[in-house]
PDB file of C-alpha atoms in Angstrom:
ATOM      1  CA  GLY W   1       1.318  17.374 -23.276  1.00  0.00           C
ATOM      2  CA  ALA W   2       3.822  18.735 -20.786  1.00  0.00           C
ATOM      3  CA  GLY W   3       4.880  16.526 -17.938  1.00  0.00           C
ATOM      4  CA  VAL W   4       5.755  17.432 -14.373  1.00  0.00           C
ATOM      5  CA  SER W   5       8.525  20.012 -14.255  1.00  0.00           C
ATOM      6  CA  GLN W   6      10.786  20.983 -11.383  1.00  0.00           C
ATOM      7  CA  SER W   7      13.216  23.827 -10.847  1.00  0.00           C
ATOM      8  CA  PRO W   8      16.020  24.248 -10.339  1.00  0.00           C
ATOM      9  CA  SER W   9      17.431  20.997 -11.689  1.00  0.00           C
ATOM     10  CA  ASN W  10      20.505  21.409  -9.499  1.00  0.00           C
ATOM     11  CA  LYS W  11      21.076  23.530  -6.408  1.00  0.00           C
ATOM     12  CA  VAL W  12      24.275  23.917  -4.439  1.00  0.00           C
ATOM     13  CA  THR W  13      23.938  25.838  -1.211  1.00  0.00           C
ATOM     14  CA  GLU W  14      25.942  26.516   1.892  1.00  0.00           C
ATOM     15  CA  LYS W  15      24.993  24.963   5.186  1.00  0.00           C
ATOM     16  CA  GLY W  16      22.599  27.207   7.069  1.00  0.00           C
ATOM     17  CA  LYS W  17      21.047  28.845   4.002  1.00  0.00           C
ATOM     18  CA  ASP W  18      17.379  28.482   3.033  1.00  0.00           C
ATOM     19  CA  VAL W  19      16.348  26.922  -0.287  1.00  0.00           C
ATOM     20  CA  GLU W  20      13.109  26.806  -2.267  1.00  0.00           C
ATOM     21  CA  LEU W  21      12.309  24.019  -4.679  1.00  0.00           C
ATOM     22  CA  ARG W  22       9.506  24.368  -7.193  1.00  0.00           C
ATOM     23  CA  CYS W  23       7.183  21.842  -8.783  1.00  0.00           C
ATOM     24  CA  ASP W  24       4.776  22.377 -11.686  1.00  0.00           C
ATOM     25  CA  PRO W  25       2.379  19.442 -11.883  1.00  0.00           C
ATOM     26  CA  ILE W  26       0.579  18.212 -14.961  1.00  0.00           C
ATOM     27  CA  SER W  27      -2.347  20.497 -15.713  1.00  0.00           C
ATOM     28  CA  GLY W  28      -5.549  19.161 -14.171  1.00  0.00           C
ATOM     29  CA  HIS W  29      -3.827  16.885 -11.675  1.00  0.00           C
ATOM     30  CA  THR W  30      -5.256  17.598  -8.236  1.00  0.00           C
ATOM     31  CA  ALA W  31      -2.903  15.432  -6.170  1.00  0.00           C
ATOM     32  CA  LEU W  32       0.730  16.393  -5.683  1.00  0.00           C
ATOM     33  CA  TYR W  33       3.463  14.548  -3.780  1.00  0.00           C
ATOM     34  CA  TRP W  34       6.984  15.372  -2.628  1.00  0.00           C
ATOM     35  CA  TYR W  35       9.600  12.670  -2.079  1.00  0.00           C
ATOM     36  CA  ARG W  36      13.262  12.666  -1.135  1.00  0.00           C
ATOM     37  CA  GLN W  37      15.715  10.217  -2.680  1.00  0.00           C
ATOM     38  CA  SER W  38      19.167   9.978  -1.164  1.00  0.00           C
ATOM     39  CA  LEU W  39      21.972   8.531  -3.289  1.00  0.00           C
ATOM     40  CA  GLY W  40      21.216   4.910  -4.131  1.00  0.00           C
ATOM     41  CA  GLN W  41      18.251   4.852  -1.776  1.00  0.00           C
ATOM     42  CA  GLY W  42      14.515   4.537  -2.055  1.00  0.00           C
ATOM     43  CA  LEU W  43      11.829   7.185  -2.197  1.00  0.00           C
ATOM     44  CA  GLU W  44      11.047   8.794   1.147  1.00  0.00           C
ATOM     45  CA  PHE W  45       7.544  10.286   1.349  1.00  0.00           C
ATOM     46  CA  LEU W  46       7.577  13.908   2.554  1.00  0.00           C
ATOM     47  CA  ILE W  47       4.158  15.459   1.998  1.00  0.00           C
ATOM     48  CA  TYR W  48       1.000  15.092  -0.031  1.00  0.00           C
ATOM     49  CA  PHE W  49      -1.406  17.751  -1.340  1.00  0.00           C
ATOM     50  CA  GLN W  50      -4.969  17.348  -2.480  1.00  0.00           C
ATOM     51  CA  GLY W  51      -5.824  20.667  -4.109  1.00  0.00           C
ATOM     52  CA  ASN W  52      -4.300  23.335  -1.883  1.00  0.00           C
ATOM     53  CA  SER W  53      -4.598  21.406   1.349  1.00  0.00           C
ATOM     54  CA  ALA W  54      -2.013  19.058   2.804  1.00  0.00           C
ATOM     55  CA  PRO W  55      -3.861  16.375   4.745  1.00  0.00           C
ATOM     56  CA  ASP W  56      -0.669  14.493   5.491  1.00  0.00           C
ATOM     57  CA  LYS W  57       2.550  16.233   6.524  1.00  0.00           C
ATOM     58  CA  SER W  58       3.795  13.329   8.577  1.00  0.00           C
ATOM     59  CA  GLY W  59       6.742  12.640   6.301  1.00  0.00           C
ATOM     60  CA  LEU W  60       8.439  16.010   6.738  1.00  0.00           C
ATOM     61  CA  PRO W  61      11.718  15.171   8.538  1.00  0.00           C
ATOM     62  CA  SER W  62      11.819  18.256  10.754  1.00  0.00           C
ATOM     63  CA  ASP W  63      10.243  21.677  11.277  1.00  0.00           C
ATOM     64  CA  ARG W  64      12.897  23.108   8.938  1.00  0.00           C
ATOM     65  CA  PHE W  65      10.881  21.613   6.079  1.00  0.00           C
ATOM     66  CA  SER W  66       7.655  23.172   4.847  1.00  0.00           C
ATOM     67  CA  ALA W  67       5.624  23.117   1.667  1.00  0.00           C
ATOM     68  CA  GLU W  68       2.769  24.998   0.158  1.00  0.00           C
ATOM     69  CA  ARG W  69       0.628  24.799  -2.918  1.00  0.00           C
ATOM     70  CA  THR W  70      -1.232  27.763  -4.282  1.00  0.00           C
ATOM     71  CA  GLY W  71      -4.086  27.794  -6.752  1.00  0.00           C
ATOM     72  CA  GLY W  72      -4.172  24.021  -6.770  1.00  0.00           C
ATOM     73  CA  SER W  73      -1.179  23.969  -9.095  1.00  0.00           C
ATOM     74  CA  VAL W  74       2.428  24.988  -8.395  1.00  0.00           C
ATOM     75  CA  SER W  75       4.012  23.789  -5.174  1.00  0.00           C
ATOM     76  CA  THR W  76       7.136  24.932  -3.377  1.00  0.00           C
ATOM     77  CA  LEU W  77       9.150  22.942  -0.869  1.00  0.00           C
ATOM     78  CA  THR W  78      11.193  25.132   1.465  1.00  0.00           C
ATOM     79  CA  ILE W  79      14.093  23.926   3.556  1.00  0.00           C
ATOM     80  CA  GLN W  80      15.314  26.388   6.150  1.00  0.00           C
ATOM     81  CA  ARG W  81      18.789  26.391   7.680  1.00  0.00           C
ATOM     82  CA  THR W  82      19.945  23.584   5.404  1.00  0.00           C
ATOM     83  CA  GLN W  83      22.146  20.831   6.799  1.00  0.00           C
ATOM     84  CA  GLN W  84      24.490  18.487   4.947  1.00  0.00           C
ATOM     85  CA  GLU W  85      22.131  15.571   5.555  1.00  0.00           C
ATOM     86  CA  ASP W  86      19.522  17.404   3.476  1.00  0.00           C
ATOM     87  CA  SER W  87      21.598  16.677   0.364  1.00  0.00           C
ATOM     88  CA  ALA W  88      19.490  14.455  -1.891  1.00  0.00           C
ATOM     89  CA  VAL W  89      17.324  14.478  -4.991  1.00  0.00           C
ATOM     90  CA  TYR W  90      13.893  15.933  -4.276  1.00  0.00           C
ATOM     91  CA  LEU W  91      11.231  14.449  -6.520  1.00  0.00           C
ATOM     92  CA  CYS W  92       7.766  15.815  -7.126  1.00  0.00           C
ATOM     93  CA  ALA W  93       4.922  13.748  -8.563  1.00  0.00           C
ATOM     94  CA  SER W  94       1.341  14.462  -9.498  1.00  0.00           C
ATOM     95  CA  SER W  95      -1.683  12.310 -10.173  1.00  0.00           C
ATOM     96  CA  TRP W  96      -5.146  12.854 -11.555  1.00  0.00           C
ATOM     97  CA  ASN W  97      -6.750  12.591  -8.159  1.00  0.00           C
ATOM     98  CA  GLN W  98      -6.218  11.022  -4.813  1.00  0.00           C
ATOM     99  CA  GLY W  99      -7.278   7.460  -4.511  1.00  0.00           C
ATOM    100  CA  ASN W 100      -4.768   5.225  -6.163  1.00  0.00           C
ATOM    101  CA  TYR W 101      -3.881   6.714  -9.487  1.00  0.00           C
ATOM    102  CA  GLU W 102      -0.581   6.555 -11.329  1.00  0.00           C
ATOM    103  CA  GLN W 103       1.911   9.146 -10.105  1.00  0.00           C
ATOM    104  CA  TYR W 104       3.848  11.026 -12.776  1.00  0.00           C
ATOM    105  CA  PHE W 105       7.242  12.102 -11.547  1.00  0.00           C
ATOM    106  CA  GLY W 106       9.236  15.190 -12.359  1.00  0.00           C
ATOM    107  CA  PRO W 107      12.969  15.077 -13.166  1.00  0.00           C
ATOM    108  CA  GLY W 108      13.893  16.063  -9.625  1.00  0.00           C
ATOM    109  CA  THR W 109      16.036  18.744  -8.034  1.00  0.00           C
ATOM    110  CA  ARG W 110      19.471  17.622  -6.927  1.00  0.00           C
ATOM    111  CA  LEU W 111      20.299  19.532  -3.738  1.00  0.00           C
ATOM    112  CA  THR W 112      23.854  19.648  -2.467  1.00  0.00           C
ATOM    113  CA  VAL W 113      24.568  21.312   0.861  1.00  0.00           C
ATOM    114  CA  THR W 114      28.238  22.160   1.358  1.00  0.00           C
TER     115      THR W 114
ATOM    116  CA  GLY P   1       4.352   3.479  11.267  1.00  0.00           C
ATOM    117  CA  GLU P   2       3.694   2.128   7.807  1.00  0.00           C
ATOM    118  CA  ASN P   3       6.510   0.184   6.245  1.00  0.00           C
ATOM    119  CA  VAL P   4       7.244  -1.613   2.969  1.00  0.00           C
ATOM    120  CA  GLU P   5      10.096  -4.090   2.853  1.00  0.00           C
ATOM    121  CA  GLN P   6      11.557  -5.104  -0.493  1.00  0.00           C
ATOM    122  CA  HIS P   7      13.878  -7.994  -1.371  1.00  0.00           C
ATOM    123  CA  PRO P   8      16.380  -8.560  -2.788  1.00  0.00           C
ATOM    124  CA  SER P   9      18.249  -5.274  -2.863  1.00  0.00           C
ATOM    125  CA  THR P  10      20.269  -6.465  -5.864  1.00  0.00           C
ATOM    126  CA  LEU P  11      19.390  -9.112  -8.425  1.00  0.00           C
ATOM    127  CA  SER P  12      21.522 -10.325 -11.294  1.00  0.00           C
ATOM    128  CA  VAL P  13      20.064 -12.628 -13.959  1.00  0.00           C
ATOM    129  CA  GLN P  14      21.068 -13.943 -17.354  1.00  0.00           C
ATOM    130  CA  GLU P  15      19.212 -12.583 -20.359  1.00  0.00           C
ATOM    131  CA  GLY P  16      16.146 -14.732 -20.981  1.00  0.00           C
ATOM    132  CA  ASP P  17      15.793 -15.843 -17.375  1.00  0.00           C
ATOM    133  CA  SER P  18      13.013 -14.736 -15.038  1.00  0.00           C
ATOM    134  CA  ALA P  19      13.354 -12.203 -12.237  1.00  0.00           C
ATOM    135  CA  VAL P  20      11.225 -12.055  -9.084  1.00  0.00           C
ATOM    136  CA  ILE P  21      11.102  -9.174  -6.616  1.00  0.00           C
ATOM    137  CA  LYS P  22       9.155  -9.498  -3.369  1.00  0.00           C
ATOM    138  CA  CYS P  23       7.594  -6.921  -1.062  1.00  0.00           C
ATOM    139  CA  THR P  24       5.747  -7.025   2.220  1.00  0.00           C
ATOM    140  CA  TYR P  25       3.703  -4.217   3.735  1.00  0.00           C
ATOM    141  CA  SER P  26       2.591  -3.477   7.272  1.00  0.00           C
ATOM    142  CA  ASP P  27      -0.594  -1.413   6.907  1.00  0.00           C
ATOM    143  CA  SER P  28      -3.509  -3.802   6.439  1.00  0.00           C
ATOM    144  CA  ALA P  29      -5.577  -0.898   5.075  1.00  0.00           C
ATOM    145  CA  SER P  30      -3.328  -0.643   2.011  1.00  0.00           C
ATOM    146  CA  ASN P  31      -5.360  -1.239  -1.126  1.00  0.00           C
ATOM    147  CA  TYR P  32      -3.209  -0.144  -4.052  1.00  0.00           C
ATOM    148  CA  PHE P  33       0.197  -1.554  -4.985  1.00  0.00           C
ATOM    149  CA  PRO P  34       2.108   0.075  -7.852  1.00  0.00           C
ATOM    150  CA  TRP P  35       5.515  -0.883  -9.202  1.00  0.00           C
ATOM    151  CA  TYR P  36       7.855   1.764 -10.619  1.00  0.00           C
ATOM    152  CA  LYS P  37      10.951   1.372 -12.760  1.00  0.00           C
ATOM    153  CA  GLN P  38      13.771   3.907 -12.509  1.00  0.00           C
ATOM    154  CA  GLU P  39      16.524   3.799 -15.105  1.00  0.00           C
ATOM    155  CA  LEU P  40      19.843   5.378 -14.268  1.00  0.00           C
ATOM    156  CA  GLY P  41      19.552   9.151 -14.042  1.00  0.00           C
ATOM    157  CA  LYS P  42      15.870   9.132 -14.956  1.00  0.00           C
ATOM    158  CA  ARG P  43      12.611   9.596 -13.103  1.00  0.00           C
ATOM    159  CA  PRO P  44      10.539   6.662 -11.798  1.00  0.00           C
ATOM    160  CA  GLN P  45       7.812   5.433 -14.145  1.00  0.00           C
ATOM    161  CA  LEU P  46       4.877   3.164 -13.400  1.00  0.00           C
ATOM    162  CA  ILE P  47       5.152  -0.242 -15.057  1.00  0.00           C
ATOM    163  CA  ILE P  48       2.245  -2.103 -13.486  1.00  0.00           C
ATOM    164  CA  ASP P  49      -0.127  -1.817 -10.545  1.00  0.00           C
ATOM    165  CA  ILE P  50      -2.614  -3.992  -8.719  1.00  0.00           C
ATOM    166  CA  ARG P  51      -5.553  -3.243  -6.493  1.00  0.00           C
ATOM    167  CA  SER P  52      -6.603  -5.194  -3.442  1.00  0.00           C
ATOM    168  CA  ASN P  53      -9.614  -6.800  -5.079  1.00  0.00           C
ATOM    169  CA  VAL P  54      -7.384  -8.634  -7.573  1.00  0.00           C
ATOM    170  CA  GLY P  55      -4.916 -11.450  -6.903  1.00  0.00           C
ATOM    171  CA  GLU P  56      -2.876 -11.287 -10.090  1.00  0.00           C
ATOM    172  CA  LYS P  57      -2.349  -8.998 -13.062  1.00  0.00           C
ATOM    173  CA  LYS P  58      -0.321  -9.506 -16.243  1.00  0.00           C
ATOM    174  CA  ASP P  59       1.002  -7.173 -18.889  1.00  0.00           C
ATOM    175  CA  GLN P  60       3.100  -8.932 -21.534  1.00  0.00           C
ATOM    176  CA  ARG P  61       6.328 -10.055 -19.788  1.00  0.00           C
ATOM    177  CA  ILE P  62       5.412  -8.466 -16.461  1.00  0.00           C
ATOM    178  CA  ALA P  63       3.081  -9.873 -13.815  1.00  0.00           C
ATOM    179  CA  VAL P  64       2.256  -8.919 -10.260  1.00  0.00           C
ATOM    180  CA  THR P  65       0.694 -11.124  -7.582  1.00  0.00           C
ATOM    181  CA  LEU P  66      -0.903 -10.045  -4.326  1.00  0.00           C
ATOM    182  CA  ASN P  67      -1.558 -12.041  -1.165  1.00  0.00           C
ATOM    183  CA  LYS P  68      -3.574  -9.810   1.141  1.00  0.00           C
ATOM    184  CA  THR P  69      -3.664 -12.322   3.957  1.00  0.00           C
ATOM    185  CA  ALA P  70       0.112 -12.461   4.082  1.00  0.00           C
ATOM    186  CA  LYS P  71       0.450  -8.757   3.174  1.00  0.00           C
ATOM    187  CA  HIS P  72       2.817  -9.774   0.438  1.00  0.00           C
ATOM    188  CA  PHE P  73       3.092  -8.864  -3.256  1.00  0.00           C
ATOM    189  CA  SER P  74       5.596  -9.735  -5.961  1.00  0.00           C
ATOM    190  CA  LEU P  75       6.779  -8.605  -9.382  1.00  0.00           C
ATOM    191  CA  HIS P  76       7.636 -11.238 -11.971  1.00  0.00           C
ATOM    192  CA  ILE P  77       9.537 -10.409 -15.149  1.00  0.00           C
ATOM    193  CA  THR P  78       9.872 -13.218 -17.677  1.00  0.00           C
ATOM    194  CA  GLU P  79      12.282 -13.477 -20.626  1.00  0.00           C
ATOM    195  CA  THR P  80      14.414 -10.673 -19.238  1.00  0.00           C
ATOM    196  CA  GLN P  81      16.215  -8.367 -21.645  1.00  0.00           C
ATOM    197  CA  PRO P  82      19.172  -6.007 -21.082  1.00  0.00           C
ATOM    198  CA  GLU P  83      16.792  -3.031 -21.248  1.00  0.00           C
ATOM    199  CA  ASP P  84      15.045  -4.385 -18.148  1.00  0.00           C
ATOM    200  CA  SER P  85      18.144  -3.405 -16.156  1.00  0.00           C
ATOM    201  CA  ALA P  86      17.049  -0.666 -13.744  1.00  0.00           C
ATOM    202  CA  VAL P  87      15.977  -0.072 -10.158  1.00  0.00           C
ATOM    203  CA  TYR P  88      12.481  -1.331  -9.381  1.00  0.00           C
ATOM    204  CA  PHE P  89      10.409   0.069  -6.514  1.00  0.00           C
ATOM    205  CA  CYS P  90       7.303  -1.447  -5.017  1.00  0.00           C
ATOM    206  CA  ALA P  91       4.863   0.729  -3.107  1.00  0.00           C
ATOM    207  CA  ALA P  92       1.738   0.472  -0.992  1.00  0.00           C
ATOM    208  CA  SER P  93      -0.967   3.079  -0.744  1.00  0.00           C
ATOM    209  CA  THR P  94      -4.110   3.562   1.310  1.00  0.00           C
ATOM    210  CA  GLY P  95      -6.655   5.523  -0.644  1.00  0.00           C
ATOM    211  CA  GLY P  96      -3.883   7.587  -2.154  1.00  0.00           C
ATOM    212  CA  PHE P  97      -3.322   9.721   0.918  1.00  0.00           C
ATOM    213  CA  LYS P  98       0.186   8.429   1.331  1.00  0.00           C
ATOM    214  CA  THR P  99       2.330   6.130  -0.763  1.00  0.00           C
ATOM    215  CA  ILE P 100       5.109   4.232   0.979  1.00  0.00           C
ATOM    216  CA  PHE P 101       7.880   2.935  -1.255  1.00  0.00           C
ATOM    217  CA  GLY P 102      10.197   0.006  -0.739  1.00  0.00           C
ATOM    218  CA  ALA P 103      13.938   0.586  -0.733  1.00  0.00           C
ATOM    219  CA  GLY P 104      14.304  -0.629  -4.313  1.00  0.00           C
ATOM    220  CA  THR P 105      15.836  -3.583  -6.157  1.00  0.00           C
ATOM    221  CA  ARG P 106      18.680  -3.023  -8.564  1.00  0.00           C
ATOM    222  CA  LEU P 107      18.214  -5.515 -11.420  1.00  0.00           C
ATOM    223  CA  PHE P 108      21.100  -6.388 -13.713  1.00  0.00           C
ATOM    224  CA  VAL P 109      20.342  -8.403 -16.837  1.00  0.00           C
ATOM    225  CA  LYS P 110      23.501  -9.882 -18.330  1.00  0.00           C
ATOM    226  CA  ALA P 111      23.581 -10.334 -22.079  1.00  0.00           C
TER     227      ALA P 111
END
């Protein structure tokens, strides 16, 4: 079946603009995660959804970052007033449920802020 | 806050040798420890995981050990092959609410 998909695959934006990143999880997966991966670095946890609710937003780096998930499926990560330090690959993952299940990652969105 | 430290950051081995990657975690409530492999330009994929009620788990050439007292877990790859070359990430999770990843180990297997 289809895996996790993300769009766009690449996004170049000017500093100060807002961007929206989209994630389509695997059908039936109730848990959804967003991570940020800077060049050559590890995976930085941003936010986690169980269904439509986000019990843990502690990883969001600033109030310029927000995320929502509607209908328990598609999620969007919004970055307002982008800064150059926001440049990174943003990875989405989904899992069958919360509680220690394998996370299936999407291909990521490479964001470049000029 | 929660933290996962991973060592070494880079590891180079000869084909056929073993490779060991070590991680420590800070949150004693962590109960699930997955390992992901990320090949260049690709997405991370789970290769093995271990839960806190188990001390060791093996899958062919890959094994993971867990020491809950020391809050330490390790990945062991035996008989390494060039296709094992990748970045490996350890992670620790508490009930799945949040997964904290280590910084990654870049493994080079020389033919």
